[in-house]
PDB file of C-alpha atoms in Angstrom:
ATOM      1  CA  UNK A   1     -30.798  31.156 -55.592  1.00 37.00           C
ATOM      2  CA  UNK A   2     -27.180  30.096 -53.273  1.00 36.00           C
ATOM      3  CA  UNK A   3     -24.363  29.247 -55.179  1.00 39.00           C
ATOM      4  CA  UNK A   4     -22.159  26.493 -53.695  1.00 38.00           C
ATOM      5  CA  UNK A   5     -19.055  28.782 -52.549  1.00 39.00           C
ATOM      6  CA  UNK A   6     -22.375  31.176 -50.856  1.00 35.00           C
ATOM      7  CA  UNK A   7     -23.491  27.750 -49.087  1.00 35.00           C
ATOM      8  CA  UNK A   8     -20.623  26.795 -47.628  1.00 35.00           C
ATOM      9  CA  UNK A   9     -19.479  30.429 -46.558  1.00 37.00           C
ATOM     10  CA  UNK A  10     -22.734  30.543 -44.904  1.00 35.00           C
ATOM     11  CA  UNK A  11     -21.991  27.169 -43.012  1.00 37.00           C
ATOM     12  CA  UNK A  12     -19.157  28.109 -41.739  1.00 40.00           C
ATOM     13  CA  UNK A  13     -20.982  32.215 -40.078  1.00 39.00           C
ATOM     14  CA  UNK A  14     -23.605  30.728 -38.620  1.00 42.00           C
ATOM     15  CA  UNK A  15     -21.049  27.990 -36.533  1.00 44.00           C
ATOM     16  CA  UNK A  16     -18.003  30.975 -35.799  1.00 48.00           C
ATOM     17  CA  UNK A  17     -21.641  32.504 -34.044  1.00 54.00           C
ATOM     18  CA  UNK A  18     -21.917  29.597 -32.375  1.00 58.00           C
ATOM     19  CA  UNK A  19     -20.607  31.296 -28.079  1.00 64.00           C
ATOM     20  CA  UNK A  20     -16.648  29.338 -28.378  1.00 62.00           C
ATOM     21  CA  UNK A  21     -18.079  26.809 -25.378  1.00 72.00           C
ATOM     22  CA  UNK A  22     -20.757  25.744 -27.254  1.00 71.00           C
ATOM     23  CA  UNK A  23     -17.566  25.014 -30.412  1.00 68.00           C
ATOM     24  CA  UNK A  24     -15.678  23.837 -27.409  1.00 81.00           C
ATOM     25  CA  UNK A  25     -18.572  20.542 -26.647  1.00 81.00           C
ATOM     26  CA  UNK A  26     -19.275  19.970 -30.608  1.00 83.00           C
ATOM     27  CA  UNK A  27     -16.146  19.403 -30.069  1.00 85.00           C
ATOM     28  CA  UNK A  28     -15.657  17.297 -27.374  1.00 86.00           C
ATOM     29  CA  UNK A  29     -18.753  15.098 -28.223  1.00 89.00           C
ATOM     30  CA  UNK A  30     -18.321  14.305 -31.689  1.00 89.00           C
ATOM     31  CA  UNK A  31     -14.390  12.945 -29.761  1.00 89.00           C
ATOM     32  CA  UNK A  32     -15.911  10.835 -27.942  1.00 91.00           C
ATOM     33  CA  UNK A  33     -18.627   9.274 -30.297  1.00 92.00           C
ATOM     34  CA  UNK A  34     -15.601   8.692 -31.952  1.00 90.00           C
ATOM     35  CA  UNK A  35     -13.897   7.063 -28.678  1.00 90.00           C
ATOM     36  CA  UNK A  36     -16.973   4.735 -28.227  1.00 92.00           C
ATOM     37  CA  UNK A  37     -16.892   3.752 -31.559  1.00 90.00           C
ATOM     38  CA  UNK A  38     -13.499   2.353 -31.007  1.00 88.00           C
ATOM     39  CA  UNK A  39     -15.075   0.741 -28.397  1.00 89.00           C
ATOM     40  CA  UNK A  40     -17.551  -0.895 -30.250  1.00 88.00           C
ATOM     41  CA  UNK A  41     -15.063  -1.541 -32.269  1.00 84.00           C
ATOM     42  CA  UNK A  42     -13.058  -3.959 -29.428  1.00 84.00           C
ATOM     43  CA  UNK A  43     -10.599  -1.448 -28.520  1.00 85.00           C
ATOM     44  CA  UNK A  44      -9.956  -1.079 -24.682  1.00 87.00           C
ATOM     45  CA  UNK A  45     -11.110   1.495 -22.520  1.00 92.00           C
ATOM     46  CA  UNK A  46      -9.192   0.097 -20.204  1.00 90.00           C
ATOM     47  CA  UNK A  47      -5.631   0.106 -20.194  1.00 87.00           C
ATOM     48  CA  UNK A  48      -3.269  -0.990 -17.482  1.00 83.00           C
ATOM     49  CA  UNK A  49       0.433  -0.767 -16.688  1.00 80.00           C
ATOM     50  CA  UNK A  50       2.104  -3.035 -14.250  1.00 72.00           C
ATOM     51  CA  UNK A  51       3.540  -2.113 -11.417  1.00 63.00           C
ATOM     52  CA  UNK A  52       7.605  -3.788 -10.997  1.00 58.00           C
ATOM     53  CA  UNK A  53       8.489  -5.743  -9.228  1.00 51.00           C
ATOM     54  CA  UNK A  54      11.023  -4.287  -8.058  1.00 50.00           C
ATOM     55  CA  UNK A  55       8.001  -1.142  -7.251  1.00 51.00           C
ATOM     56  CA  UNK A  56       6.166  -3.688  -5.334  1.00 49.00           C
ATOM     57  CA  UNK A  57       8.403  -4.346  -3.012  1.00 50.00           C
ATOM     58  CA  UNK A  58       9.709  -0.702  -2.283  1.00 52.00           C
ATOM     59  CA  UNK A  59       6.043   0.303  -1.240  1.00 54.00           C
ATOM     60  CA  UNK A  60       5.584  -3.125   0.748  1.00 58.00           C
ATOM     61  CA  UNK A  61       9.145  -2.499   2.990  1.00 66.00           C
ATOM     62  CA  UNK A  62       8.434   1.444   3.188  1.00 70.00           C
ATOM     63  CA  UNK A  63       7.289   0.819   7.022  1.00 77.00           C
ATOM     64  CA  UNK A  64       9.350   2.249   9.773  1.00 79.00           C
ATOM     65  CA  UNK A  65       8.790   2.787  12.860  1.00 83.00           C
ATOM     66  CA  UNK A  66       9.320   5.001  16.820  1.00 84.00           C
ATOM     67  CA  UNK A  67      10.650   3.453  19.637  1.00 86.00           C
ATOM     68  CA  UNK A  68       7.427   5.437  21.695  1.00 82.00           C
ATOM     69  CA  UNK A  69      10.339   4.520  25.387  1.00 89.00           C
ATOM     70  CA  UNK A  70      13.887   4.057  25.618  1.00 92.00           C
ATOM     71  CA  UNK A  71      15.208   0.287  25.362  1.00 94.00           C
ATOM     72  CA  UNK A  72      18.164  -1.168  25.977  1.00 96.00           C
ATOM     73  CA  UNK A  73      18.923  -4.547  25.747  1.00 97.00           C
ATOM     74  CA  UNK A  74      21.754  -6.298  27.621  1.00 97.00           C
ATOM     75  CA  UNK A  75      23.123  -9.485  25.703  1.00 97.00           C
ATOM     76  CA  UNK A  76      25.450 -12.440  27.433  1.00 96.00           C
ATOM     77  CA  UNK A  77      28.695 -14.656  26.170  1.00 96.00           C
ATOM     78  CA  UNK A  78      26.274 -17.452  24.891  1.00 96.00           C
ATOM     79  CA  UNK A  79      23.562 -14.251  22.897  1.00 96.00           C
ATOM     80  CA  UNK A  80      21.144 -14.930  25.210  1.00 97.00           C
ATOM     81  CA  UNK A  81      19.273 -10.667  25.827  1.00 97.00           C
ATOM     82  CA  UNK A  82      16.933  -9.182  27.582  1.00 97.00           C
ATOM     83  CA  UNK A  83      15.376  -6.376  26.513  1.00 96.00           C
ATOM     84  CA  UNK A  84      13.602  -3.721  28.761  1.00 95.00           C
ATOM     85  CA  UNK A  85      13.224  -0.593  29.245  1.00 94.00           C
ATOM     86  CA  UNK A  86      14.562  -0.349  32.285  1.00 94.00           C
ATOM     87  CA  UNK A  87      18.074   1.339  32.918  1.00 94.00           C
ATOM     88  CA  UNK A  88      20.977  -0.806  34.528  1.00 95.00           C
ATOM     89  CA  UNK A  89      23.125   1.312  36.842  1.00 95.00           C
ATOM     90  CA  UNK A  90      26.625   2.129  35.419  1.00 92.00           C
ATOM     91  CA  UNK A  91      30.317   3.460  35.849  1.00 91.00           C
ATOM     92  CA  UNK A  92      33.425   4.206  33.427  1.00 87.00           C
ATOM     93  CA  UNK A  93      34.837   2.966  35.534  1.00 88.00           C
ATOM     94  CA  UNK A  94      33.350  -0.859  37.202  1.00 90.00           C
ATOM     95  CA  UNK A  95      31.092  -1.372  35.048  1.00 92.00           C
ATOM     96  CA  UNK A  96      27.525  -2.833  35.478  1.00 94.00           C
ATOM     97  CA  UNK A  97      25.809  -3.234  38.619  1.00 95.00           C
ATOM     98  CA  UNK A  98      24.736  -6.665  39.479  1.00 94.00           C
ATOM     99  CA  UNK A  99      22.442  -6.497  41.342  1.00 95.00           C
ATOM    100  CA  UNK A 100      20.089  -3.847  39.239  1.00 96.00           C
ATOM    101  CA  UNK A 101      21.938  -6.393  36.466  1.00 97.00           C
ATOM    102  CA  UNK A 102      19.297  -8.816  38.569  1.00 96.00           C
ATOM    103  CA  UNK A 103      16.454  -6.360  38.623  1.00 96.00           C
ATOM    104  CA  UNK A 104      16.620  -5.889  35.160  1.00 97.00           C
ATOM    105  CA  UNK A 105      16.538  -9.360  34.011  1.00 97.00           C
ATOM    106  CA  UNK A 106      14.152  -9.475  36.108  1.00 96.00           C
ATOM    107  CA  UNK A 107      11.611  -6.398  34.147  1.00 95.00           C
ATOM    108  CA  UNK A 108      12.862  -8.011  30.702  1.00 95.00           C
ATOM    109  CA  UNK A 109      11.254 -10.591  27.807  1.00 95.00           C
ATOM    110  CA  UNK A 110      14.011 -12.770  27.131  1.00 96.00           C
ATOM    111  CA  UNK A 111      14.936 -13.887  23.576  1.00 96.00           C
ATOM    112  CA  UNK A 112      17.336 -16.600  24.015  1.00 94.00           C
ATOM    113  CA  UNK A 113      17.363 -20.572  23.567  1.00 90.00           C
ATOM    114  CA  UNK A 114      15.655 -21.416  26.773  1.00 91.00           C
ATOM    115  CA  UNK A 115      12.682 -19.943  24.861  1.00 88.00           C
ATOM    116  CA  UNK A 116      13.296 -21.254  21.893  1.00 90.00           C
ATOM    117  CA  UNK A 117      15.794 -18.456  19.868  1.00 93.00           C
ATOM    118  CA  UNK A 118      18.608 -18.006  18.836  1.00 95.00           C
ATOM    119  CA  UNK A 119      18.776 -14.759  20.665  1.00 96.00           C
ATOM    120  CA  UNK A 120      21.572 -12.040  19.522  1.00 97.00           C
ATOM    121  CA  UNK A 121      23.448 -12.593  16.618  1.00 96.00           C
ATOM    122  CA  UNK A 122      27.601 -12.851  17.326  1.00 96.00           C
ATOM    123  CA  UNK A 123      28.743  -9.767  16.422  1.00 96.00           C
ATOM    124  CA  UNK A 124      27.273  -8.705  19.155  1.00 96.00           C
ATOM    125  CA  UNK A 125      28.392 -11.089  21.599  1.00 96.00           C
ATOM    126  CA  UNK A 126      31.076  -9.673  25.063  1.00 95.00           C
ATOM    127  CA  UNK A 127      33.226 -12.150  25.599  1.00 90.00           C
ATOM    128  CA  UNK A 128      32.944 -14.093  28.523  1.00 89.00           C
ATOM    129  CA  UNK A 129      34.764 -13.009  32.135  1.00 88.00           C
ATOM    130  CA  UNK A 130      38.354 -15.091  31.761  1.00 85.00           C
ATOM    131  CA  UNK A 131      38.136 -18.524  33.597  1.00 77.00           C
ATOM    132  CA  UNK A 132      38.981 -17.865  37.632  1.00 68.00           C
ATOM    133  CA  UNK A 133      40.700 -14.764  37.442  1.00 55.00           C
ATOM    134  CA  UNK A 134      38.371 -11.270  38.478  1.00 53.00           C
ATOM    135  CA  UNK A 135      40.623  -8.661  37.182  1.00 50.00           C
ATOM    136  CA  UNK A 136      37.936  -7.592  35.460  1.00 57.00           C
ATOM    137  CA  UNK A 137      35.556  -7.644  38.626  1.00 62.00           C
ATOM    138  CA  UNK A 138      34.907  -5.687  41.769  1.00 70.00           C
ATOM    139  CA  UNK A 139      32.693  -5.281  44.644  1.00 80.00           C
ATOM    140  CA  UNK A 140      28.839  -5.812  43.451  1.00 89.00           C
ATOM    141  CA  UNK A 141      30.116  -3.719  39.698  1.00 91.00           C
ATOM    142  CA  UNK A 142      32.196  -6.345  36.513  1.00 92.00           C
ATOM    143  CA  UNK A 143      33.349  -4.945  33.662  1.00 90.00           C
ATOM    144  CA  UNK A 144      33.189  -8.407  31.883  1.00 91.00           C
ATOM    145  CA  UNK A 145      30.418 -10.941  30.428  1.00 92.00           C
ATOM    146  CA  UNK A 146      28.190  -8.704  29.773  1.00 95.00           C
ATOM    147  CA  UNK A 147      27.586  -6.074  26.374  1.00 96.00           C
ATOM    148  CA  UNK A 148      24.607  -3.519  26.605  1.00 96.00           C
ATOM    149  CA  UNK A 149      22.823  -1.671  24.537  1.00 96.00           C
ATOM    150  CA  UNK A 150      21.069   1.840  24.796  1.00 94.00           C
ATOM    151  CA  UNK A 151      18.152   2.758  22.086  1.00 93.00           C
ATOM    152  CA  UNK A 152      16.825   6.242  22.874  1.00 91.00           C
ATOM    153  CA  UNK A 153      13.260   7.042  22.606  1.00 87.00           C
ATOM    154  CA  UNK A 154      12.005   8.037  19.727  1.00 85.00           C
ATOM    155  CA  UNK A 155      15.228   6.041  17.849  1.00 89.00           C
ATOM    156  CA  UNK A 156      13.648   5.373  14.206  1.00 87.00           C
ATOM    157  CA  UNK A 157      14.025   2.149  12.748  1.00 90.00           C
ATOM    158  CA  UNK A 158      13.022   1.456   8.772  1.00 87.00           C
ATOM    159  CA  UNK A 159      13.571  -2.164   8.242  1.00 89.00           C
ATOM    160  CA  UNK A 160      14.434  -1.704   4.482  1.00 84.00           C
ATOM    161  CA  UNK A 161      17.632   0.040   5.898  1.00 87.00           C
ATOM    162  CA  UNK A 162      19.346  -3.451   6.947  1.00 90.00           C
ATOM    163  CA  UNK A 163      17.856  -5.559   4.319  1.00 85.00           C
ATOM    164  CA  UNK A 164      19.596  -6.221   1.545  1.00 81.00           C
ATOM    165  CA  UNK A 165      17.056  -8.014  -1.165  1.00 77.00           C
ATOM    166  CA  UNK A 166      14.957  -9.737   0.865  1.00 78.00           C
ATOM    167  CA  UNK A 167      18.908 -11.133   3.218  1.00 85.00           C
ATOM    168  CA  UNK A 168      18.470  -8.820   7.131  1.00 89.00           C
ATOM    169  CA  UNK A 169      22.141  -7.823   7.056  1.00 90.00           C
ATOM    170  CA  UNK A 170      21.699  -5.760  10.634  1.00 92.00           C
ATOM    171  CA  UNK A 171      25.899  -4.327  10.904  1.00 92.00           C
ATOM    172  CA  UNK A 172      26.678  -4.324  14.422  1.00 93.00           C
ATOM    173  CA  UNK A 173      23.851  -1.311  15.484  1.00 94.00           C
ATOM    174  CA  UNK A 174      21.879  -1.297  18.141  1.00 95.00           C
ATOM    175  CA  UNK A 175      19.281  -0.061  15.628  1.00 94.00           C
ATOM    176  CA  UNK A 176      20.643  -3.193  13.970  1.00 95.00           C
ATOM    177  CA  UNK A 177      20.200  -5.655  17.491  1.00 96.00           C
ATOM    178  CA  UNK A 178      16.833  -4.759  17.415  1.00 96.00           C
ATOM    179  CA  UNK A 179      15.145  -5.222  14.768  1.00 95.00           C
ATOM    180  CA  UNK A 180      16.690  -8.388  14.703  1.00 96.00           C
ATOM    181  CA  UNK A 181      14.924  -9.609  18.481  1.00 96.00           C
ATOM    182  CA  UNK A 182      11.718  -7.865  16.843  1.00 95.00           C
ATOM    183  CA  UNK A 183      12.405 -10.719  13.876  1.00 93.00           C
ATOM    184  CA  UNK A 184      12.854 -13.431  16.212  1.00 95.00           C
ATOM    185  CA  UNK A 185      10.428 -13.198  18.164  1.00 94.00           C
ATOM    186  CA  UNK A 186       7.705 -12.067  15.360  1.00 90.00           C
ATOM    187  CA  UNK A 187       8.644 -15.664  14.580  1.00 89.00           C
ATOM    188  CA  UNK A 188       9.463 -16.785  17.929  1.00 88.00           C
ATOM    189  CA  UNK A 189       6.608 -18.424  20.927  1.00 88.00           C
ATOM    190  CA  UNK A 190       6.281 -15.682  23.169  1.00 86.00           C
ATOM    191  CA  UNK A 191       3.506 -13.125  22.635  1.00 85.00           C
ATOM    192  CA  UNK A 192       4.161 -10.077  20.412  1.00 85.00           C
ATOM    193  CA  UNK A 193       1.561  -8.204  23.113  1.00 83.00           C
ATOM    194  CA  UNK A 194       3.647  -4.383  23.608  1.00 83.00           C
ATOM    195  CA  UNK A 195       6.457  -5.197  20.946  1.00 89.00           C
ATOM    196  CA  UNK A 196       7.776  -1.308  19.853  1.00 88.00           C
ATOM    197  CA  UNK A 197       7.391  -1.791  16.576  1.00 86.00           C
ATOM    198  CA  UNK A 198       6.123  -5.769  15.785  1.00 87.00           C
ATOM    199  CA  UNK A 199       3.625  -4.943  13.350  1.00 82.00           C
ATOM    200  CA  UNK A 200       5.824  -2.926  11.464  1.00 83.00           C
ATOM    201  CA  UNK A 201       8.011  -5.939  11.570  1.00 88.00           C
ATOM    202  CA  UNK A 202       5.569  -8.818  10.995  1.00 83.00           C
ATOM    203  CA  UNK A 203       4.176  -6.919   7.850  1.00 79.00           C
ATOM    204  CA  UNK A 204       7.539  -6.865   6.471  1.00 84.00           C
ATOM    205  CA  UNK A 205       8.527 -10.932   7.480  1.00 85.00           C
ATOM    206  CA  UNK A 206       5.225 -11.322   5.828  1.00 79.00           C
ATOM    207  CA  UNK A 207       5.904 -10.009   2.311  1.00 77.00           C
ATOM    208  CA  UNK A 208       9.943 -11.561   2.619  1.00 79.00           C
ATOM    209  CA  UNK A 209       7.693 -15.047   3.089  1.00 76.00           C
ATOM    210  CA  UNK A 210       5.356 -14.256  -0.215  1.00 71.00           C
ATOM    211  CA  UNK A 211       8.269 -13.548  -2.045  1.00 67.00           C
ATOM    212  CA  UNK A 212      10.155 -16.331  -1.451  1.00 63.00           C
ATOM    213  CA  UNK A 213      12.393 -14.389   0.899  1.00 54.00           C
TER     214      UNK A 213
ATOM    215  CA  UNK B   1      -8.002  -7.086  -0.019  1.00 34.00           C
ATOM    216  CA  UNK B   2     -11.713  -7.430   1.085  1.00 37.00           C
ATOM    217  CA  UNK B   3     -13.238  -6.270  -2.191  1.00 41.00           C
ATOM    218  CA  UNK B   4      -9.935  -7.653  -4.124  1.00 38.00           C
ATOM    219  CA  UNK B   5     -11.868 -10.814  -3.481  1.00 35.00           C
ATOM    220  CA  UNK B   6     -14.633  -9.478  -4.539  1.00 37.00           C
ATOM    221  CA  UNK B   7     -13.581  -8.520  -7.302  1.00 36.00           C
ATOM    222  CA  UNK B   8     -12.543 -11.994  -8.185  1.00 35.00           C
ATOM    223  CA  UNK B   9     -15.265 -13.492  -7.647  1.00 37.00           C
ATOM    224  CA  UNK B  10     -17.002 -10.789  -9.937  1.00 36.00           C
ATOM    225  CA  UNK B  11     -14.327 -11.683 -12.738  1.00 38.00           C
ATOM    226  CA  UNK B  12     -15.278 -15.327 -12.134  1.00 37.00           C
ATOM    227  CA  UNK B  13     -19.159 -15.058 -13.433  1.00 39.00           C
ATOM    228  CA  UNK B  14     -18.668 -11.448 -14.544  1.00 41.00           C
ATOM    229  CA  UNK B  15     -19.710 -12.502 -17.709  1.00 43.00           C
ATOM    230  CA  UNK B  16     -23.031 -13.611 -16.578  1.00 45.00           C
ATOM    231  CA  UNK B  17     -23.408 -10.378 -13.900  1.00 51.00           C
ATOM    232  CA  UNK B  18     -22.603  -7.774 -17.014  1.00 56.00           C
ATOM    233  CA  UNK B  19     -25.058  -9.343 -18.418  1.00 57.00           C
ATOM    234  CA  UNK B  20     -27.758  -9.344 -15.752  1.00 61.00           C
ATOM    235  CA  UNK B  21     -28.998  -5.200 -15.783  1.00 61.00           C
ATOM    236  CA  UNK B  22     -30.790  -5.810 -13.067  1.00 73.00           C
ATOM    237  CA  UNK B  23     -26.662  -5.973 -10.884  1.00 87.00           C
ATOM    238  CA  UNK B  24     -25.883  -3.309  -8.618  1.00 93.00           C
ATOM    239  CA  UNK B  25     -22.138  -2.396  -9.420  1.00 93.00           C
ATOM    240  CA  UNK B  26     -19.905   0.026  -6.807  1.00 92.00           C
ATOM    241  CA  UNK B  27     -16.447   0.673  -6.027  1.00 92.00           C
ATOM    242  CA  UNK B  28     -14.586   2.418  -4.202  1.00 90.00           C
ATOM    243  CA  UNK B  29     -13.057   5.590  -3.984  1.00 88.00           C
ATOM    244  CA  UNK B  30      -9.684   5.489  -1.177  1.00 86.00           C
ATOM    245  CA  UNK B  31      -9.150   2.401  -3.678  1.00 84.00           C
ATOM    246  CA  UNK B  32      -6.867   4.691  -5.964  1.00 86.00           C
ATOM    247  CA  UNK B  33      -5.264   7.209  -6.639  1.00 87.00           C
ATOM    248  CA  UNK B  34      -6.069   9.279 -10.357  1.00 87.00           C
ATOM    249  CA  UNK B  35      -5.137  12.607 -12.024  1.00 88.00           C
ATOM    250  CA  UNK B  36      -7.641  13.609 -14.875  1.00 87.00           C
ATOM    251  CA  UNK B  37      -5.924  14.428 -18.456  1.00 82.00           C
ATOM    252  CA  UNK B  38      -8.713  15.940 -20.008  1.00 78.00           C
ATOM    253  CA  UNK B  39     -10.285  12.147 -21.360  1.00 81.00           C
ATOM    254  CA  UNK B  40      -7.783   9.874 -20.387  1.00 87.00           C
ATOM    255  CA  UNK B  41      -7.546   9.389 -16.288  1.00 91.00           C
ATOM    256  CA  UNK B  42      -4.493   8.264 -14.790  1.00 89.00           C
ATOM    257  CA  UNK B  43      -5.750   6.015 -12.008  1.00 89.00           C
ATOM    258  CA  UNK B  44      -2.919   4.000  -9.303  1.00 86.00           C
ATOM    259  CA  UNK B  45      -4.857   1.538  -7.479  1.00 83.00           C
ATOM    260  CA  UNK B  46      -3.688   0.875  -4.553  1.00 79.00           C
ATOM    261  CA  UNK B  47      -3.931  -2.584  -3.272  1.00 75.00           C
ATOM    262  CA  UNK B  48      -2.731  -3.091  -6.704  1.00 74.00           C
ATOM    263  CA  UNK B  49       0.258  -1.075  -7.122  1.00 76.00           C
ATOM    264  CA  UNK B  50      -1.021  -1.403 -11.307  1.00 80.00           C
ATOM    265  CA  UNK B  51      -1.776   2.401 -12.994  1.00 85.00           C
ATOM    266  CA  UNK B  52      -4.048   2.314 -15.854  1.00 88.00           C
ATOM    267  CA  UNK B  53      -5.326   4.365 -17.539  1.00 89.00           C
ATOM    268  CA  UNK B  54      -9.015   4.651 -18.042  1.00 93.00           C
ATOM    269  CA  UNK B  55     -11.588   6.274 -21.456  1.00 93.00           C
ATOM    270  CA  UNK B  56     -13.283   8.372 -20.304  1.00 95.00           C
ATOM    271  CA  UNK B  57     -16.430   6.134 -19.945  1.00 96.00           C
ATOM    272  CA  UNK B  58     -15.024   4.188 -17.320  1.00 96.00           C
ATOM    273  CA  UNK B  59     -13.367   6.354 -14.912  1.00 96.00           C
ATOM    274  CA  UNK B  60     -17.042   8.535 -15.458  1.00 96.00           C
ATOM    275  CA  UNK B  61     -18.464   5.183 -14.521  1.00 97.00           C
ATOM    276  CA  UNK B  62     -16.293   5.189 -11.723  1.00 95.00           C
ATOM    277  CA  UNK B  63     -17.175   8.506  -9.943  1.00 95.00           C
ATOM    278  CA  UNK B  64     -20.725   7.700 -10.081  1.00 96.00           C
ATOM    279  CA  UNK B  65     -20.802   3.963  -8.463  1.00 96.00           C
ATOM    280  CA  UNK B  66     -19.045   4.544  -5.874  1.00 94.00           C
ATOM    281  CA  UNK B  67     -21.258   7.822  -4.680  1.00 94.00           C
ATOM    282  CA  UNK B  68     -23.570   5.057  -4.646  1.00 93.00           C
ATOM    283  CA  UNK B  69     -24.614   1.618  -6.900  1.00 94.00           C
ATOM    284  CA  UNK B  70     -25.634   1.521 -10.001  1.00 95.00           C
ATOM    285  CA  UNK B  71     -26.890  -1.124 -12.220  1.00 95.00           C
ATOM    286  CA  UNK B  72     -26.306  -1.250 -15.850  1.00 95.00           C
ATOM    287  CA  UNK B  73     -29.196  -0.057 -17.273  1.00 94.00           C
ATOM    288  CA  UNK B  74     -29.913   2.700 -14.789  1.00 96.00           C
ATOM    289  CA  UNK B  75     -26.010   4.257 -15.780  1.00 96.00           C
ATOM    290  CA  UNK B  76     -26.314   3.597 -19.628  1.00 96.00           C
ATOM    291  CA  UNK B  77     -29.469   6.056 -18.836  1.00 96.00           C
ATOM    292  CA  UNK B  78     -27.602   8.295 -16.810  1.00 97.00           C
ATOM    293  CA  UNK B  79     -25.142   8.479 -19.655  1.00 96.00           C
ATOM    294  CA  UNK B  80     -27.448   9.208 -22.777  1.00 96.00           C
ATOM    295  CA  UNK B  81     -28.837  12.232 -21.221  1.00 95.00           C
ATOM    296  CA  UNK B  82     -25.421  13.330 -19.033  1.00 94.00           C
ATOM    297  CA  UNK B  83     -23.231  12.934 -23.019  1.00 93.00           C
ATOM    298  CA  UNK B  84     -26.818  14.239 -24.652  1.00 92.00           C
ATOM    299  CA  UNK B  85     -25.480  10.979 -26.937  1.00 94.00           C
ATOM    300  CA  UNK B  86     -27.924   8.628 -28.810  1.00 94.00           C
ATOM    301  CA  UNK B  87     -28.336   4.969 -27.935  1.00 94.00           C
ATOM    302  CA  UNK B  88     -26.736   4.689 -31.327  1.00 94.00           C
ATOM    303  CA  UNK B  89     -23.797   6.635 -30.020  1.00 94.00           C
ATOM    304  CA  UNK B  90     -23.902   5.009 -26.516  1.00 96.00           C
ATOM    305  CA  UNK B  91     -25.115   1.074 -27.069  1.00 95.00           C
ATOM    306  CA  UNK B  92     -25.684  -0.932 -23.957  1.00 95.00           C
ATOM    307  CA  UNK B  93     -23.130  -3.202 -25.471  1.00 94.00           C
ATOM    308  CA  UNK B  94     -20.143  -0.772 -24.484  1.00 95.00           C
ATOM    309  CA  UNK B  95     -22.195   0.437 -20.840  1.00 95.00           C
ATOM    310  CA  UNK B  96     -21.544  -3.631 -20.327  1.00 94.00           C
ATOM    311  CA  UNK B  97     -18.427  -3.484 -21.358  1.00 93.00           C
ATOM    312  CA  UNK B  98     -16.584  -0.733 -19.131  1.00 95.00           C
ATOM    313  CA  UNK B  99     -18.103  -2.785 -16.174  1.00 94.00           C
ATOM    314  CA  UNK B 100     -16.416  -5.520 -16.987  1.00 90.00           C
ATOM    315  CA  UNK B 101     -13.425  -3.611 -17.848  1.00 90.00           C
ATOM    316  CA  UNK B 102     -13.608  -1.943 -14.288  1.00 91.00           C
ATOM    317  CA  UNK B 103     -13.562  -5.361 -13.180  1.00 88.00           C
ATOM    318  CA  UNK B 104     -11.563  -6.906 -14.102  1.00 84.00           C
ATOM    319  CA  UNK B 105      -8.720  -4.657 -12.261  1.00 84.00           C
ATOM    320  CA  UNK B 106     -10.554  -4.973  -9.706  1.00 83.00           C
ATOM    321  CA  UNK B 107     -12.222  -0.805  -9.533  1.00 88.00           C
ATOM    322  CA  UNK B 108     -16.045  -2.011 -10.123  1.00 89.00           C
ATOM    323  CA  UNK B 109     -17.713  -5.278  -8.805  1.00 88.00           C
ATOM    324  CA  UNK B 110     -21.205  -6.274  -7.428  1.00 88.00           C
ATOM    325  CA  UNK B 111     -23.130  -5.173  -3.894  1.00 83.00           C
ATOM    326  CA  UNK B 112     -22.479  -7.361  -1.576  1.00 63.00           C
ATOM    327  CA  UNK B 113     -25.815  -8.536  -2.208  1.00 56.00           C
ATOM    328  CA  UNK B 114     -26.098  -9.556  -5.705  1.00 49.00           C
ATOM    329  CA  UNK B 115     -23.068 -11.668  -5.209  1.00 44.00           C
ATOM    330  CA  UNK B 116     -24.095 -13.720  -2.755  1.00 37.00           C
TER     331      UNK B 116
END
């Protein structure tokens, strides 16, 4: 006959004879049985941590775009803006060449009141040429009446950098101007086909609209 | 978004659907990122931005149904064998609960043929 102590001892020996992996498996299986019992008693098998509004905002606004080709923006005193990848001939003393301006305009996308859009914000607009004076005018050249902004190829623009909460704060940089004009293109009547970065801008605008911006 | 819509449909009708053993359930691994801590799996759901803690059963179900759609009864049979559990350890009702909970968070949904 075995004493109670001997039985316990044998049982322990039997258990210790099992390979470690078998012991682990038994332990895991028992732990899982207990978890399933808890599930059967109504304890959820799935617990969710909701994303905070701020986390969603950051992930939704993370898009950026890179200009595949250079972009030039010409702005007049009324805020009319012409955007093209062409260059305008410039001279440090004489300013912009008039016939080159006309060629640029002919090739450009026009954003201004004539197409129902606001155009360039005030901080990007030049002062008008003096009435009747031609002190700033050389033959075929002008140093007044236009601001000319240049964005190089590979310029990286992150719309979120120009947002304060849900308010646009575009500052006075060329990139801010391009973003503002892109925003108007996205919401305006013109075709956005081929406008660099438009899908990123639209996704940001869509998000802001959905969130009351 | 498509899957979330399917999930929303499933949510409205899940009581009926989860009770049916014939409906095939599916998921897509592209929807989420996971990190396994022993018997708990952390799942970040990309469309919702939510993070879920899954017990081992829903986590294992997810891995299976993203490979091929499966019915609850087929899942039940599979896991009885895989876990070496009796029906007492793993009743069919627990499988239904696990699927329902995955459905609620949009990580599992009835296959298109069943959702119509």
